[in-house]
N, CA and C of each residue as an Amber inpcrd file, in Angstrom:
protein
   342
   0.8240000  -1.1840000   0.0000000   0.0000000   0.0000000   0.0000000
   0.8730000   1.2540000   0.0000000   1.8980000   1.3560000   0.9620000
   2.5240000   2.0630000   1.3000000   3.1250000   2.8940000  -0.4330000
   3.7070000   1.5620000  -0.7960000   4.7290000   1.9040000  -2.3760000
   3.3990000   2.2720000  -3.5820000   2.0520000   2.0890000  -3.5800000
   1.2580000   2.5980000  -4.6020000   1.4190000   4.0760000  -4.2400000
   1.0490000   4.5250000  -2.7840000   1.0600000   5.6340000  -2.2750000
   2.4130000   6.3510000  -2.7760000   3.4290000   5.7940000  -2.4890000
   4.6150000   6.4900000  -2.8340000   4.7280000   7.1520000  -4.4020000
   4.4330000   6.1200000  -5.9030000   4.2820000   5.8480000  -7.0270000
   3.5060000   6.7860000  -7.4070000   2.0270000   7.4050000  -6.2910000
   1.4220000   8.1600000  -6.4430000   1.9750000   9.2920000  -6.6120000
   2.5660000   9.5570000  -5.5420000   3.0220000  11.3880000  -5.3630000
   4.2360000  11.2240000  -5.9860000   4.7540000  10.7640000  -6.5740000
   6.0090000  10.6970000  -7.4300000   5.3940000  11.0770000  -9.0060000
   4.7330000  10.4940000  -9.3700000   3.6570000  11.1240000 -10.2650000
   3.5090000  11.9030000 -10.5320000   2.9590000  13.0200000  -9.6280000
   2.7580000  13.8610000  -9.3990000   3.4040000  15.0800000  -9.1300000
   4.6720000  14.4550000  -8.7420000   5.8530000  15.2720000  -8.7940000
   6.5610000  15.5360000 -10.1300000   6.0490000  14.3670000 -10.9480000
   6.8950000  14.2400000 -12.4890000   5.6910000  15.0590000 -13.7360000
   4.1740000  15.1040000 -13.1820000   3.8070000  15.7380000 -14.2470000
   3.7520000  17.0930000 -13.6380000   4.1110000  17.6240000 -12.3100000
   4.0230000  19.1010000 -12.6850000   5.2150000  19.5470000 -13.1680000
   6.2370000  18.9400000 -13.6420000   7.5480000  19.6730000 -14.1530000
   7.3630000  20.1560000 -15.2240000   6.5360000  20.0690000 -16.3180000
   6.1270000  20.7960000 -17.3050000   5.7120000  22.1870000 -17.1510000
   6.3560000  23.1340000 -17.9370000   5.5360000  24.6320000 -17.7220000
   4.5510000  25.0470000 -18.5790000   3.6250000  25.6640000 -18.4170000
   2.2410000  25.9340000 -19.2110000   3.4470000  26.8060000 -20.7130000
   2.4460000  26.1150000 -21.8680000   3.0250000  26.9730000 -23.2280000
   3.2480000  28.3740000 -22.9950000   2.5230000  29.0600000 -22.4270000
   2.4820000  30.3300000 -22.6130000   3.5500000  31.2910000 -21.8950000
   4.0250000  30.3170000 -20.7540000   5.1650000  30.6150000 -20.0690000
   6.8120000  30.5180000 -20.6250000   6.7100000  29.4880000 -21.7160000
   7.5850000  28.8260000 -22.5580000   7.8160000  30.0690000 -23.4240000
   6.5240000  30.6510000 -24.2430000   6.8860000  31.2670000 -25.2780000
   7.7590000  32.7310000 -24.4460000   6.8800000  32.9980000 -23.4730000
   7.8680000  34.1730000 -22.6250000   9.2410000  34.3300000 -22.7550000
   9.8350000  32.9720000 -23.1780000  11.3100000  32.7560000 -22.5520000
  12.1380000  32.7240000 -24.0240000  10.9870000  32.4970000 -25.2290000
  12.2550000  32.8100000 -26.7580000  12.1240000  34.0990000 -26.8090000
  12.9940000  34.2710000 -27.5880000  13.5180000  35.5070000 -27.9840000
  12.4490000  36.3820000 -29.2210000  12.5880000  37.4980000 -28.9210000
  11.6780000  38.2360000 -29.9910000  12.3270000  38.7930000 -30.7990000
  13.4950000  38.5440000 -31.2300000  14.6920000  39.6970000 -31.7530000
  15.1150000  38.2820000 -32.6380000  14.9920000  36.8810000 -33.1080000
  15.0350000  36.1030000 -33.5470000  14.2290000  35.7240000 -35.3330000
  14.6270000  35.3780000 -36.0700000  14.7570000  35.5630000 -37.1260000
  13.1050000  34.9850000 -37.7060000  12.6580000  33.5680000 -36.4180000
  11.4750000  32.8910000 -36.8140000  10.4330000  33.4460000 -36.1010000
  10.8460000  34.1830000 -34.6200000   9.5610000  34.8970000 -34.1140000
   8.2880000  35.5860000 -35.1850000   8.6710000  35.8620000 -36.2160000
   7.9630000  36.7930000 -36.5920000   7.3160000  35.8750000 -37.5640000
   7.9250000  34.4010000 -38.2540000   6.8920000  33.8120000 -39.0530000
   5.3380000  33.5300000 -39.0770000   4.6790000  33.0920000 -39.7120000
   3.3860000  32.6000000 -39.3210000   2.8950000  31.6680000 -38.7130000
   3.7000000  30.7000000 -38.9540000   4.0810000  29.2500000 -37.4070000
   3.7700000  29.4580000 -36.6260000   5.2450000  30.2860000 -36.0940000
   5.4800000  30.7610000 -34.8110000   4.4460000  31.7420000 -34.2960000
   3.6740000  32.9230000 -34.8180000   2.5640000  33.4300000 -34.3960000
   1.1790000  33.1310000 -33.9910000   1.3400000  31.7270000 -34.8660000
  -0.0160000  30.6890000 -34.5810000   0.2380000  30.0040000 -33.3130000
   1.8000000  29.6130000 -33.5660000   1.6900000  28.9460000 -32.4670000
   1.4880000  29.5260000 -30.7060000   2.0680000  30.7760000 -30.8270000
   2.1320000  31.5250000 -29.4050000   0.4310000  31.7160000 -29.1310000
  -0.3400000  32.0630000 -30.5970000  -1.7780000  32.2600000 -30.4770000
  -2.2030000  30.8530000 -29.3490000  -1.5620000  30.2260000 -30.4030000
  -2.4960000  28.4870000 -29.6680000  -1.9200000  27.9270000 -27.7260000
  -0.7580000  28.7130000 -27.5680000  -0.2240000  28.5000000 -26.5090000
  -1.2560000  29.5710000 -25.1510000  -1.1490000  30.3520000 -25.6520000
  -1.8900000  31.5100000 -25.3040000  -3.0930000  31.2180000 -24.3840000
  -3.9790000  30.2450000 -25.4720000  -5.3710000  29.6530000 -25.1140000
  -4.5980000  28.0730000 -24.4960000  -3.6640000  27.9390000 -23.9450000
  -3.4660000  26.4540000 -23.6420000  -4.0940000  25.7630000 -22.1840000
  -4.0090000  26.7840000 -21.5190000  -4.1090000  26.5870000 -20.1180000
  -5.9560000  26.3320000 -19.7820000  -6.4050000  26.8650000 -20.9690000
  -7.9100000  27.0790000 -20.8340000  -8.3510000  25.7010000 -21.5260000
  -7.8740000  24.9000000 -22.0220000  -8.1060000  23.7460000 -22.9880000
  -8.1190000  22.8870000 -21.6470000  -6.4660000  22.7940000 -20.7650000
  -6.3330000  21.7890000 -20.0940000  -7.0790000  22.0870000 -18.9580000
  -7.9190000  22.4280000 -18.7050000  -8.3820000  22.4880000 -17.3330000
  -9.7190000  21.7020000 -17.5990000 -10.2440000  21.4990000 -18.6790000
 -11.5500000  20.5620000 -19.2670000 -11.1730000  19.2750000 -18.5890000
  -9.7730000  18.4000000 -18.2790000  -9.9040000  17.3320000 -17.9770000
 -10.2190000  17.4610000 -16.3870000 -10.1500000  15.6380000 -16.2300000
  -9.9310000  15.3500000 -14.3300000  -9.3960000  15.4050000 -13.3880000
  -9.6360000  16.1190000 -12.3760000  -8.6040000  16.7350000 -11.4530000
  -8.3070000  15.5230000 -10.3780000  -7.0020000  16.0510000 -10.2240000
  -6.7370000  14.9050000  -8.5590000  -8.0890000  14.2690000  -7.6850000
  -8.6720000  15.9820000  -7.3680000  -9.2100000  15.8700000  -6.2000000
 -11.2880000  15.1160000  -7.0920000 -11.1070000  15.3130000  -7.8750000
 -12.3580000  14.4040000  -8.6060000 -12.1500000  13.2190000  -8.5600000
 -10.5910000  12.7270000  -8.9970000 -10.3680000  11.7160000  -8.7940000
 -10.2580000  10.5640000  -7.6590000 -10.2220000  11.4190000  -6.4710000
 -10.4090000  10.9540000  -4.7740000 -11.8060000  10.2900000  -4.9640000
 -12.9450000  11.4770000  -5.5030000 -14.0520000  10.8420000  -5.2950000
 -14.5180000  10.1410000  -5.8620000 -13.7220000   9.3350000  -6.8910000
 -14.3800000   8.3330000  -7.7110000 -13.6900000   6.9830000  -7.0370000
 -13.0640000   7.0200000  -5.8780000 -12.1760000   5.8890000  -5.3570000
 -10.7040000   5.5870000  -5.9140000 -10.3550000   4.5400000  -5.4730000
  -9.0420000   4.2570000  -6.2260000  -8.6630000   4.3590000  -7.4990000
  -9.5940000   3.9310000  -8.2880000  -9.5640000   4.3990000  -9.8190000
  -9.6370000   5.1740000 -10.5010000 -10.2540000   6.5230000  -9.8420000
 -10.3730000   7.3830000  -9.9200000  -8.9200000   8.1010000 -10.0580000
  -8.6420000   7.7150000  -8.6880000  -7.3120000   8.6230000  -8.3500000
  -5.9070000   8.0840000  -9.7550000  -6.1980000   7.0270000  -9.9640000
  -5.3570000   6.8290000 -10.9330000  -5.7290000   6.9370000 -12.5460000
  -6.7340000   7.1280000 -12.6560000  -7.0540000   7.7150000 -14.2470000
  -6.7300000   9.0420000 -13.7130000  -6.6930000   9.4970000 -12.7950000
  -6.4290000  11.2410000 -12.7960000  -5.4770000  11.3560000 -12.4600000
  -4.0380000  10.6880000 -11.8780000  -2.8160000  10.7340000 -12.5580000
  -2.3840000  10.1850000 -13.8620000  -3.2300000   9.3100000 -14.1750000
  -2.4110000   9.1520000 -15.4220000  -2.8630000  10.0690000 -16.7120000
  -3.6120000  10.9730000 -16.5680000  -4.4490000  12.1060000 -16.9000000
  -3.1410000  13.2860000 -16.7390000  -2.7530000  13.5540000 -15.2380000
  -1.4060000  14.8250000 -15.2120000  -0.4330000  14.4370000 -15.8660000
  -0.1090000  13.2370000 -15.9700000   0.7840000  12.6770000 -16.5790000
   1.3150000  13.0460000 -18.3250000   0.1150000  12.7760000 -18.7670000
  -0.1460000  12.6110000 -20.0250000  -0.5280000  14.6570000 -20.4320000
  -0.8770000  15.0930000 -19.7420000  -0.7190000  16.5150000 -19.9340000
   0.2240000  16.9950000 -19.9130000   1.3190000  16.5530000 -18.8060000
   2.9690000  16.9340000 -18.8430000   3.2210000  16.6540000 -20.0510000
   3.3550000  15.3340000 -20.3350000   3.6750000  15.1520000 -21.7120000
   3.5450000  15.6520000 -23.0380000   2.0620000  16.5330000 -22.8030000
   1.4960000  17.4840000 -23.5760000   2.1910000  18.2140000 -23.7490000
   2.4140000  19.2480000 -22.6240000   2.4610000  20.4930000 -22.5080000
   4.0810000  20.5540000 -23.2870000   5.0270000  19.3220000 -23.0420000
   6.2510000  19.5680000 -23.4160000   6.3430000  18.9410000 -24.9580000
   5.5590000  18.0620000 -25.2050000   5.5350000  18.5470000 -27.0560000
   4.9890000  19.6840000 -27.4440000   4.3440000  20.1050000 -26.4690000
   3.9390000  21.6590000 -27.4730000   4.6030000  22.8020000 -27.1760000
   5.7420000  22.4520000 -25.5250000   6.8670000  23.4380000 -25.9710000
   8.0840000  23.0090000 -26.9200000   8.0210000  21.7920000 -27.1840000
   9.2150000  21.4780000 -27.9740000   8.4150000  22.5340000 -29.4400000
   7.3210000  21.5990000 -29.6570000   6.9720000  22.2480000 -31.4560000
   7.2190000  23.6550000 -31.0760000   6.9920000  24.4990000 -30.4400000
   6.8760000  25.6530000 -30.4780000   8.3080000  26.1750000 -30.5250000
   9.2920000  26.1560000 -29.9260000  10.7020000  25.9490000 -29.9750000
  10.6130000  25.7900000 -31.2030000  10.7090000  24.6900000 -31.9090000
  11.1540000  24.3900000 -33.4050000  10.9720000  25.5550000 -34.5020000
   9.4430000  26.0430000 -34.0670000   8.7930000  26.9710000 -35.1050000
   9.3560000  28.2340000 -34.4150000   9.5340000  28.6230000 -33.3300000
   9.9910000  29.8690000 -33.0630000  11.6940000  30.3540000 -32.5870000
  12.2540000  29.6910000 -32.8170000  13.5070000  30.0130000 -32.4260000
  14.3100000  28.7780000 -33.5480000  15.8640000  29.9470000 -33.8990000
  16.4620000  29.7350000 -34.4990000  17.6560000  28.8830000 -33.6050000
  17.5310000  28.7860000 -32.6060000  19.0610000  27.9980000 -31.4130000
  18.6330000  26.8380000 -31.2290000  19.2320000  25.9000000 -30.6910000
  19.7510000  24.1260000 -30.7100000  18.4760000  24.0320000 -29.6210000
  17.5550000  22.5950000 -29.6610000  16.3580000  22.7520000 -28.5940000
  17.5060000  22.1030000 -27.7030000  16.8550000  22.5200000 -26.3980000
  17.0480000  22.5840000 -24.8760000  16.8960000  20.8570000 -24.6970000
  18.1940000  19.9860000 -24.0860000  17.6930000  18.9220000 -23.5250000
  16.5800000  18.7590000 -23.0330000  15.9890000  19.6570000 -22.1390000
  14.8520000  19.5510000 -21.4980000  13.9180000  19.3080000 -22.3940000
  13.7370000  19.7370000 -23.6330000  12.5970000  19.5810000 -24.2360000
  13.1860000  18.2230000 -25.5220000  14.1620000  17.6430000 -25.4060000
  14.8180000  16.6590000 -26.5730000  13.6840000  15.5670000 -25.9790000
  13.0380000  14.8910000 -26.8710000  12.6400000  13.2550000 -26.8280000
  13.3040000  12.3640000 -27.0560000  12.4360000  11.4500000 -26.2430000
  13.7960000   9.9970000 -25.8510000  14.1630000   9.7350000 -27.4470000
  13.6000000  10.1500000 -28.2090000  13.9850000   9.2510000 -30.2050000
  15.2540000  10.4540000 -29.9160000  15.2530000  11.7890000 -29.5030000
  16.5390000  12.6700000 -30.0650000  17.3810000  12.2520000 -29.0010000
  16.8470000  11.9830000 -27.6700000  18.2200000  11.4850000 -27.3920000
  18.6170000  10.2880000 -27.5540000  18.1050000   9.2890000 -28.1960000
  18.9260000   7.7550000 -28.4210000  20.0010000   8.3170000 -29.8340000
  19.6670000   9.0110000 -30.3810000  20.0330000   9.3660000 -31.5800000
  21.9280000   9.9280000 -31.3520000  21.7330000  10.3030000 -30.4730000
  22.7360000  11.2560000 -29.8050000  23.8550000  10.4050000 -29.3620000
């Protein structure tokens, strides 16, 4: 019991490491050669509205009240949003900035590659 519990909040610790898109785009550069494409403007558009998309799913605490199963479709729910959130800062990276992407945002295919 103890180690599901543990597995739990470890979880939980691993999908909030993702930062919302819109916080991401804050951090390229505007003085950059792709900021200004049409990509990249769509894409900050679509980042923009990101935070308002993800809040449609199941929260932790919904997930309490549906019992045990609950609680784990609604981590594997944060989970899978982390995962979100960092392909759509990687794409966004790609389309908006001209510099090498950030390990942080490399996928396991770019780093086996490596």
């Amino acid at each position: 019991m103890k180690a599901k519990l543990l597995a739990a909040v470890t979880m939980l610790a691993v999908a909030g490491c993702a930062s919302q898109p819109a916080d991401y785009a804050t951090t390229l550069s505007a003085k950059d050669s792709k900021w200004r494409s049409a990509d990249c403007t769509k894409a900050r558009a679509e980042a923009a509205n990101y935070a308002a998309q993800e809040k449609e799913t199941l929260s932790v605490s919904a997930g309490l009240l549906l019992g045990p199963y609950g609680l784990g479709i609604a981590m594997a729910g944060k989970e899978h949003r982390a995962k979100m959130r960092k392909k759509f800062a990687r794409d966004m990276h790609l389309k908006c900035s001209s510099k090498p992407l950030p390990a942080s945002l490399a996928s396991s295919a770019d780093t086996a590659k490596r």
